[in-house]
Amino acid sequence: MGGAHSRSNGVPAEWLVGADGFVPKERYTHPRFLELEEDHLFGRVWQIACRVEEVEHPGDVVEYGIGDQSVLVTRAEDGALHAFHNVCLHRGARLVDGCTSAPDGGLRCPFHGWRYALDGTCIEVVDADDFTALPRPLRIPPVRVESWGGFVFVNLDPDAEPLLEFLDPLPAVLAPFHLEQMRLRSVLTTVLPTNWKAAVDAFNEAYHVQSGHRQTLPFVDDVSIVYELLGKHAHYGRLPGARRVLRPSPRLGIPDAEVDEATILRALVSGLGGAFLGEERDLVDDLIATGPPPGQTLLGAYQERRMTLLARRGLDVSGLGPDQMTSVEDLYLFPNVVGPVYPGSAILFRARPVPGDPDHTYHDTFVLQWPDPDVPPAPPKRRDFPRWRERDWGTLTMQDYENVERVQRGMKSAAFRGLRLNPRQEINLLHMHRTIDEYLTRATVVV
């Protein structure tokens, strides 16, 4: 057959997002839709595999699994970063499960002992003289790999755009937070009984705060949150156009004269514990005990002192405003990473579909912190929790996990046809679905 032609990816029209924004439930429940996502979405996008500090030293190896595909990210002896498919070219066995190290500079297949260098080149075949037709050199096909912000990204599509083009404009938006200088404290993985998109949705809007996290309303002004689409990605938080005073949600109807700034500030740093280190929380107690300096509010004094504290730790705060010391910037990195970024810390959630199962998701929590300049960084910890209820994830996350499980069960109802999203407060979700459709309906070129 001569020449190249394109073919349809076979996406049923009734499963695409409607012009009115209606999102059919089959996108969350049907195995065929997940299969399309695995092939035409996750097979084409840049996605976070690990942190740079997890492959910091020669011989470090991290496995990244997405759908039924597995990729190894390695640091070679010459310091180069590589990624290649996690498969032995002999009989197809997986080479590695999880994270490991290769102190001798090679990976040996546990089945028949074939050995590979850390760039995927086969460097040893047991009884090689028995084979008469092995190609030379023999190398596992590489996977695109690039890094930004301290994260290692991989892409299964050899023809994909460069990483920075895919990310644009996120690098500029997040530059003041210096993610590349943070250190990974831990990666915690569990399995959620929900679709991967529902797991993303729960952390990609604040519309649910007034019901799902009602206990935060005394110190969170959820009404003024601004949503912003950023290329394929999105963001929500207290951007410059939003009110920047520390106040309760207007939904509570508390008159300004009755607002106690000290109570709200103390509730904020305790209720959003992941954003504040112990030393930063202690600042609140000190300020409440002594009172702010003349001419300053309690809020202003805390913001100034926290900024000074972060600067002493080595964080360049020149790109941050005082108001960002007591606010949250929530990031959505298409397609499957979402979470809050703070000055000096971040908690990012990555959702990965369980192969062939639209009702379950691997959910990874990346906890990042600014390093203490006086303490050598500890190696990152990875822990697995097969059942999410066997661990206390913190009040807010536990509430979200409860709700995404409830959503997946409810979507099976014959009375439910699909999602009707809030066009302002859930715009990030709608944007995600429309961007997914761009990938699913993009023509496949066949040579």
Tab-separated table of C-alpha atoms in Angstrom, residues 87-342:
chain	number	residue	atom	x	y	z
A	87	VAL	CA	10.790	-5.293	28.849
A	88	CYS	CA	13.394	-7.916	28.028
A	89	LEU	CA	13.816	-8.403	24.281
A	90	HIS	CA	14.211	-12.163	24.742
A	91	ARG	CA	10.795	-13.408	25.899
A	92	GLY	CA	9.070	-10.202	26.998
A	93	ALA	CA	9.571	-10.410	30.764
A	94	ARG	CA	9.438	-7.224	32.810
A	95	LEU	CA	12.957	-6.270	33.897
A	96	VAL	CA	12.110	-4.284	37.030
A	97	ASP	CA	9.223	-3.830	39.454
A	98	GLY	CA	9.268	-0.507	41.290
A	99	CYS	CA	12.433	1.414	42.163
A	100	THR	CA	15.856	-0.157	42.330
A	101	SER	CA	19.536	0.514	41.806
A	102	ALA	CA	22.076	-0.990	39.457
A	103	PRO	CA	25.424	-0.485	41.176
A	104	ASP	CA	27.234	-2.465	38.480
A	105	GLY	CA	25.708	-0.321	35.736
A	106	GLY	CA	23.336	-2.943	34.369
A	107	LEU	CA	19.893	-4.527	34.701
A	108	ARG	CA	19.609	-8.306	34.519
A	109	CYS	CA	16.397	-10.010	33.441
A	110	PRO	CA	15.353	-12.338	36.282
A	111	PHE	CA	14.071	-14.993	33.827
A	112	HIS	CA	17.055	-15.944	31.634
A	113	GLY	CA	19.694	-13.484	32.745
A	114	TRP	CA	20.009	-11.222	29.712
A	115	ARG	CA	21.667	-8.011	30.866
A	116	TYR	CA	21.081	-4.411	29.770
A	117	ALA	CA	23.019	-1.186	30.200
A	118	LEU	CA	21.221	1.792	31.703
A	119	ASP	CA	20.450	3.188	28.255
A	120	GLY	CA	18.591	-0.012	27.307
A	121	THR	CA	21.390	-1.571	25.229
A	122	CYS	CA	21.687	-5.338	25.640
A	123	ILE	CA	25.228	-6.018	26.874
A	124	GLU	CA	25.025	-9.716	27.710
A	125	VAL	CA	23.134	-12.678	26.270
A	126	VAL	CA	23.626	-15.941	28.128
A	127	ASP	CA	24.939	-18.603	25.691
A	128	ALA	CA	24.993	-16.018	22.929
A	129	ASP	CA	26.685	-18.457	20.518
A	130	ASP	CA	23.450	-20.458	20.353
A	131	PHE	CA	21.731	-17.523	18.640
A	132	THR	CA	22.475	-17.063	14.956
A	133	ALA	CA	20.189	-14.171	14.029
A	134	LEU	CA	20.300	-11.673	16.890
A	135	PRO	CA	20.519	-8.095	15.577
A	136	ARG	CA	23.570	-6.134	16.703
A	137	PRO	CA	23.446	-3.818	18.511
A	138	LEU	CA	20.332	-4.927	20.363
A	139	ARG	CA	18.612	-2.148	22.310
A	140	ILE	CA	15.265	-1.745	24.052
A	141	PRO	CA	13.329	1.036	22.262
A	142	PRO	CA	13.851	4.346	24.064
A	143	VAL	CA	11.096	6.576	25.436
A	144	ARG	CA	11.176	10.370	25.199
A	145	VAL	CA	12.413	11.845	28.486
A	146	GLU	CA	12.858	15.465	29.585
A	147	SER	CA	12.738	17.314	32.890
A	148	TRP	CA	11.298	20.539	34.252
A	149	GLY	CA	10.672	21.860	37.754
A	150	GLY	CA	12.532	18.949	39.311
A	151	PHE	CA	10.153	16.448	37.685
A	152	VAL	CA	11.096	13.821	35.111
A	153	PHE	CA	8.551	13.538	32.300
A	154	VAL	CA	8.207	10.733	29.765
A	155	ASN	CA	6.257	10.477	26.535
A	156	LEU	CA	5.527	7.243	24.661
A	157	ASP	CA	5.045	9.154	21.404
A	158	PRO	CA	8.399	9.655	19.636
A	159	ASP	CA	6.848	12.450	17.543
A	160	ALA	CA	5.413	14.469	20.437
A	161	GLU	CA	6.120	18.181	20.817
A	162	PRO	CA	8.966	19.245	23.152
A	163	LEU	CA	8.093	19.190	26.849
A	164	LEU	CA	8.241	22.965	27.355
A	165	GLU	CA	5.862	23.466	24.440
A	166	PHE	CA	3.435	20.998	26.029
A	167	LEU	CA	3.698	22.694	29.437
A	168	ASP	CA	3.402	26.293	28.242
A	169	PRO	CA	2.591	28.605	30.044
A	170	LEU	CA	2.936	26.722	33.363
A	171	PRO	CA	6.727	27.162	33.698
A	172	ALA	CA	6.374	30.953	33.764
A	173	VAL	CA	3.365	30.867	36.099
A	174	LEU	CA	5.103	28.593	38.609
A	175	ALA	CA	8.618	30.035	38.330
A	176	PRO	CA	8.346	32.059	41.599
A	177	PHE	CA	7.806	28.836	43.584
A	178	HIS	CA	11.090	27.231	42.431
A	179	LEU	CA	9.736	23.682	42.324
A	180	GLU	CA	13.093	22.497	41.008
A	181	GLN	CA	14.718	23.375	44.340
A	182	MET	CA	12.181	21.551	46.489
A	183	ARG	CA	12.929	18.018	47.645
A	184	LEU	CA	10.663	15.006	47.472
A	185	ARG	CA	9.825	13.791	50.960
A	186	SER	CA	7.574	10.885	50.004
A	187	VAL	CA	5.374	9.252	47.383
A	188	LEU	CA	2.341	7.503	48.852
A	189	THR	CA	0.337	5.233	46.541
A	190	THR	CA	-3.080	3.713	47.050
A	191	VAL	CA	-5.928	2.328	44.939
A	192	LEU	CA	-9.149	4.322	44.787
A	193	PRO	CA	-12.431	2.695	43.695
A	194	THR	CA	-13.121	5.391	41.128
A	195	ASN	CA	-12.215	6.444	37.606
A	196	TRP	CA	-8.923	8.286	37.196
A	197	LYS	CA	-10.714	11.431	36.006
A	198	ALA	CA	-12.988	11.480	39.057
A	199	ALA	CA	-9.847	11.323	41.200
A	200	VAL	CA	-8.515	14.382	39.353
A	201	ASP	CA	-11.856	16.198	39.477
A	202	ALA	CA	-12.011	16.154	43.274
A	203	PHE	CA	-8.881	18.300	43.521
A	204	ASN	CA	-9.517	20.511	40.488
A	205	GLU	CA	-12.309	22.773	41.722
A	206	ALA	CA	-13.410	24.519	44.914
A	207	TYR	CA	-17.145	24.315	44.241
A	208	HIS	CA	-17.376	21.340	46.612
A	209	VAL	CA	-15.710	23.124	49.540
A	210	GLN	CA	-19.001	24.599	50.800
A	211	SER	CA	-20.352	21.062	51.288
A	212	GLY	CA	-17.489	18.559	51.138
A	213	HIS	CA	-15.111	20.572	53.372
A	214	ARG	CA	-17.557	22.736	55.246
A	215	GLN	CA	-15.313	22.828	58.310
A	216	THR	CA	-12.887	25.067	56.371
A	217	LEU	CA	-15.387	27.851	55.633
A	218	PRO	CA	-14.544	29.840	58.797
A	219	PHE	CA	-11.076	30.512	57.331
A	220	VAL	CA	-11.473	29.991	53.567
A	221	ASP	CA	-13.130	32.549	51.309
A	222	ASP	CA	-14.188	30.042	48.661
A	223	VAL	CA	-16.434	32.501	46.824
A	224	SER	CA	-13.637	34.770	45.545
A	225	ILE	CA	-11.518	31.990	44.033
A	226	VAL	CA	-10.584	32.631	40.421
A	227	TYR	CA	-10.224	29.896	37.781
A	228	GLU	CA	-7.791	30.269	34.906
A	229	LEU	CA	-7.150	28.041	31.887
A	230	LEU	CA	-3.480	27.783	30.961
A	231	GLY	CA	-3.011	26.092	27.599
A	232	LYS	CA	-3.841	22.415	28.121
A	233	HIS	CA	-3.623	22.965	31.858
A	234	ALA	CA	-5.446	25.052	34.464
A	235	HIS	CA	-5.164	26.750	37.815
A	236	TYR	CA	-7.355	28.024	40.574
A	237	GLY	CA	-6.610	29.994	43.677
A	238	ARG	CA	-6.335	33.471	45.060
A	239	LEU	CA	-4.999	35.195	41.994
A	240	PRO	CA	-4.413	38.975	41.824
A	241	GLY	CA	-8.023	39.652	40.865
A	242	ALA	CA	-9.383	37.971	43.981
A	243	ARG	CA	-9.859	39.407	47.461
A	244	ARG	CA	-6.654	38.969	49.426
A	245	VAL	CA	-7.829	39.623	52.963
A	246	LEU	CA	-7.988	36.698	55.348
A	247	ARG	CA	-11.668	36.201	55.993
A	248	PRO	CA	-14.312	33.505	56.330
A	249	SER	CA	-16.489	32.407	53.459
A	250	PRO	CA	-19.201	34.960	52.657
A	251	ARG	CA	-21.586	31.982	52.642
A	252	LEU	CA	-21.500	32.076	56.454
A	253	GLY	CA	-22.836	35.633	56.566
A	254	ILE	CA	-20.488	36.732	59.358
A	255	PRO	CA	-20.352	40.558	59.610
A	256	ASP	CA	-16.876	42.038	59.184
A	257	ALA	CA	-17.058	43.522	62.674
A	258	GLU	CA	-17.325	40.020	64.136
A	259	VAL	CA	-14.390	38.530	62.241
A	260	ASP	CA	-11.541	37.577	64.587
A	261	GLU	CA	-8.336	37.642	62.560
A	262	ALA	CA	-6.372	35.680	65.176
A	263	THR	CA	-8.861	32.817	65.208
A	264	ILE	CA	-8.931	32.666	61.417
A	265	LEU	CA	-5.151	32.751	61.068
A	266	ARG	CA	-4.684	29.994	63.641
A	267	ALA	CA	-7.372	27.884	61.932
A	268	LEU	CA	-5.753	28.433	58.539
A	269	VAL	CA	-2.289	27.191	59.465
A	270	SER	CA	-3.678	24.195	61.364
A	271	GLY	CA	-6.395	23.302	58.842
A	272	LEU	CA	-3.980	23.465	55.892
A	273	GLY	CA	-1.179	21.719	57.743
A	274	GLY	CA	0.550	20.540	54.585
A	275	ALA	CA	1.231	24.157	53.609
A	276	PHE	CA	2.971	25.170	56.811
A	277	LEU	CA	5.927	23.664	58.646
A	278	GLY	CA	5.934	23.575	62.428
A	279	GLU	CA	8.215	26.589	62.632
A	280	GLU	CA	5.802	28.557	60.451
A	281	ARG	CA	2.833	27.560	62.608
A	282	ASP	CA	4.715	28.671	65.719
A	283	LEU	CA	4.878	32.175	64.258
A	284	VAL	CA	1.119	32.471	64.685
A	285	ASP	CA	1.219	31.691	68.395
A	286	ASP	CA	4.088	34.123	68.912
A	287	LEU	CA	2.285	36.934	67.105
A	288	ILE	CA	-0.984	36.335	68.930
A	289	ALA	CA	0.858	36.369	72.253
A	290	THR	CA	2.809	39.567	71.566
A	291	GLY	CA	0.527	41.320	69.108
A	292	PRO	CA	1.620	42.761	65.750
A	293	PRO	CA	4.000	45.727	65.578
A	294	PRO	CA	2.409	49.195	65.583
A	295	GLY	CA	0.804	50.024	62.269
A	296	GLN	CA	0.567	46.379	61.128
A	297	THR	CA	-2.311	43.958	61.126
A	298	LEU	CA	-1.847	40.465	62.479
A	299	LEU	CA	-2.175	39.112	58.940
A	300	GLY	CA	0.392	41.521	57.522
A	301	ALA	CA	2.861	40.773	60.303
A	302	TYR	CA	2.517	37.030	59.799
A	303	GLN	CA	2.974	37.286	56.035
A	304	GLU	CA	6.105	39.388	56.478
A	305	ARG	CA	7.643	37.065	59.065
A	306	ARG	CA	6.875	33.924	57.093
A	307	MET	CA	8.457	35.437	54.004
A	308	THR	CA	11.567	36.280	56.036
A	309	LEU	CA	11.683	32.740	57.403
A	310	LEU	CA	11.479	31.226	53.913
A	311	ALA	CA	14.174	33.579	52.653
A	312	ARG	CA	16.477	32.432	55.463
A	313	ARG	CA	15.979	28.863	54.242
A	314	GLY	CA	17.241	29.877	50.814
A	315	LEU	CA	13.969	30.444	48.937
A	316	ASP	CA	14.164	33.384	46.540
A	317	VAL	CA	10.969	35.216	47.518
A	318	SER	CA	11.441	38.111	45.093
A	319	GLY	CA	8.742	36.768	42.780
A	320	LEU	CA	6.204	36.203	45.552
A	321	GLY	CA	3.854	38.683	47.183
A	322	PRO	CA	3.084	38.864	50.907
A	323	ASP	CA	-0.468	37.691	50.231
A	324	GLN	CA	0.864	34.404	48.842
A	325	MET	CA	2.206	33.545	52.293
A	326	THR	CA	-1.372	32.792	53.391
A	327	SER	CA	-2.982	31.573	50.183
A	328	VAL	CA	-3.090	28.442	48.064
A	329	GLU	CA	-2.350	28.115	44.349
A	330	ASP	CA	-3.923	24.945	42.953
A	331	LEU	CA	-2.317	23.547	39.822
A	332	TYR	CA	-3.772	21.213	37.193
A	333	LEU	CA	-1.175	19.656	34.910
A	334	PHE	CA	-2.951	17.876	32.059
A	335	PRO	CA	-3.922	15.130	32.021
A	336	ASN	CA	-3.514	13.505	35.431
A	337	VAL	CA	-1.704	15.667	38.014
A	338	VAL	CA	-3.372	18.177	40.319
A	339	GLY	CA	-2.721	19.731	43.704
A	340	PRO	CA	-1.780	22.752	45.801
A	341	VAL	CA	1.511	24.588	45.445
A	342	TYR	CA	2.622	26.806	48.311
